[in-house]
Amino acid sequence: MIGEKKILKKPTFIYKGVLILQNSLVEIIDVQKENHTEIYTIQYIDKEGNPHIIPNIKKEDLE
C-alpha cells in the first residue's frame, strides 16, 4: 500500500497555506491504524512541482 498512487476525493482544502485540490493524484507514504480505521499520510505535488506531506487522511478520502 505504501508507494501506491491514489486520487484524493476529499473536497479542496488549505493545508499550511497550500491549496490541496480535490481529484489530485497523491502517493501514500505512511499508514497508521487507529482502532479499526486506517489513517494515511500522503504526498501531494502542487502545480509548481513542490511536494507536500499531508497527514491524517482517511481511507474514504482516497480512491
GROMACS .gro file of C-alpha atoms in nm:
model
   63
    1MET     CA    1   0.000   0.000   0.000
    2ILE     CA    2   0.287   0.242   0.073
    3GLY     CA    3   0.403   0.398  -0.252
    4GLU     CA    4   0.064   0.341  -0.412
    5LYS     CA    5  -0.088   0.628  -0.610
    6LYS     CA    6  -0.448   0.727  -0.534
    7ILE     CA    7  -0.695   1.001  -0.625
    8LEU     CA    8  -0.776   1.243  -0.342
    9LYS     CA    9  -1.155   1.262  -0.309
   10LYS     CA   10  -1.158   1.494  -0.007
   11PRO     CA   11  -1.304   1.834  -0.106
   12THR     CA   12  -1.046   2.104  -0.183
   13PHE     CA   13  -0.885   2.237   0.137
   14ILE     CA   14  -0.593   2.450   0.255
   15TYR     CA   15  -0.305   2.283   0.442
   16LYS     CA   16  -0.026   2.506   0.576
   17GLY     CA   17  -0.108   2.776   0.324
   18VAL     CA   18  -0.118   2.538   0.025
   19LEU     CA   19  -0.437   2.476  -0.171
   20ILE     CA   20  -0.488   2.098  -0.190
   21LEU     CA   21  -0.715   2.021  -0.485
   22GLN     CA   22  -0.982   1.751  -0.494
   23ASN     CA   23  -0.927   1.477  -0.757
   24SER     CA   24  -0.547   1.521  -0.746
   25LEU     CA   25  -0.311   1.226  -0.780
   26VAL     CA   26  -0.132   1.162  -0.448
   27GLU     CA   27   0.110   0.899  -0.320
   28ILE     CA   28   0.064   0.712   0.008
   29ILE     CA   29   0.381   0.738   0.217
   30ASP     CA   30   0.261   0.601   0.553
   31VAL     CA   31  -0.033   0.409   0.701
   32GLN     CA   32  -0.136   0.415   1.068
   33LYS     CA   33  -0.409   0.202   1.224
   34GLU     CA   34  -0.616   0.372   1.492
   35ASN     CA   35  -0.882   0.150   1.645
   36HIS     CA   36  -1.042  -0.005   1.334
   37THR     CA   37  -0.965   0.272   1.086
   38GLU     CA   38  -0.665   0.338   0.865
   39ILE     CA   39  -0.517   0.688   0.864
   40TYR     CA   40  -0.284   0.780   0.577
   41THR     CA   41  -0.001   1.026   0.530
   42ILE     CA   42   0.015   1.131   0.167
   43GLN     CA   43   0.245   1.327  -0.059
   44TYR     CA   44   0.081   1.591  -0.275
   45ILE     CA   45   0.268   1.762  -0.560
   46ASP     CA   46   0.148   2.120  -0.622
   47LYS     CA   47   0.129   2.293  -0.961
   48GLU     CA   48   0.486   2.423  -0.924
   49GLY     CA   49   0.614   2.068  -0.864
   50ASN     CA   50   0.676   2.109  -0.490
   51PRO     CA   51   0.598   1.806  -0.271
   52HIS     CA   52   0.384   1.849   0.041
   53ILE     CA   53   0.338   1.586   0.314
   54ILE     CA   54  -0.018   1.578   0.445
   55PRO     CA   55  -0.108   1.362   0.749
   56ASN     CA   56  -0.445   1.240   0.877
   57ILE     CA   57  -0.617   1.147   0.554
   58LYS     CA   58  -0.894   0.890   0.598
   59LYS     CA   59  -0.937   0.586   0.376
   60GLU     CA   60  -1.271   0.716   0.245
   61ASP     CA   61  -1.096   1.034   0.122
   62LEU     CA   62  -0.893   0.831  -0.128
   63GLU     CA   63  -0.999   0.639  -0.436
   0.00000   0.00000   0.00000
